[in-house]
Amino acid sequence: MMAPDGIGAMLRTARESAGRTREEQALVLQEAQGGRWFDRENLKRWEAERRLPVPACHPLLAEAYGLPVEKIVRAVGE
């Protein structure tokens, strides 16, 4: 079960607050990593917490969602 203060809820809430679909958010993530393709299915797995973002992705998520890296790290760890 997904924690209400976990990474999945945080990412979904931030995305929805920005008025973006998963596909649109995937494009934002793609842009944040210099145009390299980003799989929206991976974003779906993160939001459902079926998979957690690895530490190398934390700065990317922070940039794409406008969140502090520390907040991402805490949410992944909970």
Coordinates of C-alpha atoms in Angstrom, one line a residue:
M1 CA 0.0 0.0 0.0
M2 CA 1.2 3.5 -0.9
A3 CA 2.2 5.8 2.0
P4 CA 0.3 9.1 2.0
D5 CA 3.6 10.9 2.5
G6 CA 5.7 8.6 0.3
I7 CA 7.2 9.4 -3.1
G8 CA 4.3 8.2 -5.1
A9 CA 1.8 10.5 -3.5
M10 CA 4.3 13.4 -3.6
L11 CA 5.0 13.0 -7.3
R12 CA 1.3 12.5 -8.2
T13 CA 0.2 15.5 -6.2
A14 CA 2.9 17.8 -7.6
R15 CA 2.1 16.7 -11.2
E16 CA -1.6 17.2 -10.7
S17 CA -1.1 20.5 -9.0
A18 CA 0.8 21.6 -12.1
G19 CA -2.1 20.5 -14.2
R20 CA -0.1 17.9 -16.1
T21 CA -0.8 14.4 -17.4
R22 CA 1.7 11.7 -16.9
E23 CA 2.7 12.0 -20.5
E24 CA 3.2 15.8 -20.1
Q25 CA 5.3 15.2 -16.9
A26 CA 7.4 12.7 -18.7
L27 CA 8.2 15.4 -21.3
V28 CA 9.2 17.7 -18.5
L29 CA 11.5 15.0 -17.1
Q30 CA 12.9 14.4 -20.6
E31 CA 13.6 18.1 -21.0
A32 CA 15.3 18.2 -17.5
Q33 CA 17.7 15.4 -18.6
G34 CA 18.8 17.2 -21.7
G35 CA 16.3 15.8 -24.1
R36 CA 17.0 12.1 -23.5
W37 CA 13.8 10.0 -23.8
F38 CA 11.9 9.4 -20.6
D39 CA 9.4 6.5 -20.2
R40 CA 6.1 7.7 -18.8
E41 CA 5.4 4.1 -17.7
N42 CA 8.4 4.5 -15.3
L43 CA 6.7 7.6 -13.9
K44 CA 3.5 5.5 -13.4
R45 CA 5.5 2.9 -11.5
W46 CA 7.0 5.6 -9.3
E47 CA 3.6 7.2 -8.6
A48 CA 2.1 3.7 -7.7
E49 CA 5.3 2.9 -5.7
R50 CA 5.7 -0.3 -7.6
R51 CA 9.2 0.9 -8.2
L52 CA 11.2 3.6 -6.3
P53 CA 13.4 6.2 -8.0
V54 CA 17.1 5.3 -7.6
P55 CA 19.3 8.0 -6.0
A56 CA 20.8 9.0 -9.4
C57 CA 17.2 10.2 -10.3
H58 CA 16.6 12.3 -7.2
P59 CA 18.2 15.5 -8.7
L60 CA 16.3 15.0 -11.9
L61 CA 13.0 14.7 -10.0
A62 CA 13.8 17.7 -7.9
E63 CA 14.4 19.8 -11.0
A64 CA 11.4 18.6 -12.9
Y65 CA 9.0 18.9 -10.0
G66 CA 10.5 22.0 -8.4
L67 CA 11.1 20.2 -5.1
P68 CA 14.1 20.1 -2.9
V69 CA 16.3 17.0 -3.3
E70 CA 16.1 16.4 0.4
K71 CA 12.3 16.1 0.2
I72 CA 12.6 13.5 -2.6
V73 CA 15.2 11.5 -0.5
R74 CA 13.0 11.5 2.6
A75 CA 9.9 10.5 0.6
V76 CA 11.7 7.6 -1.1
G77 CA 13.0 6.4 2.3
E78 CA 9.6 6.4 4.0

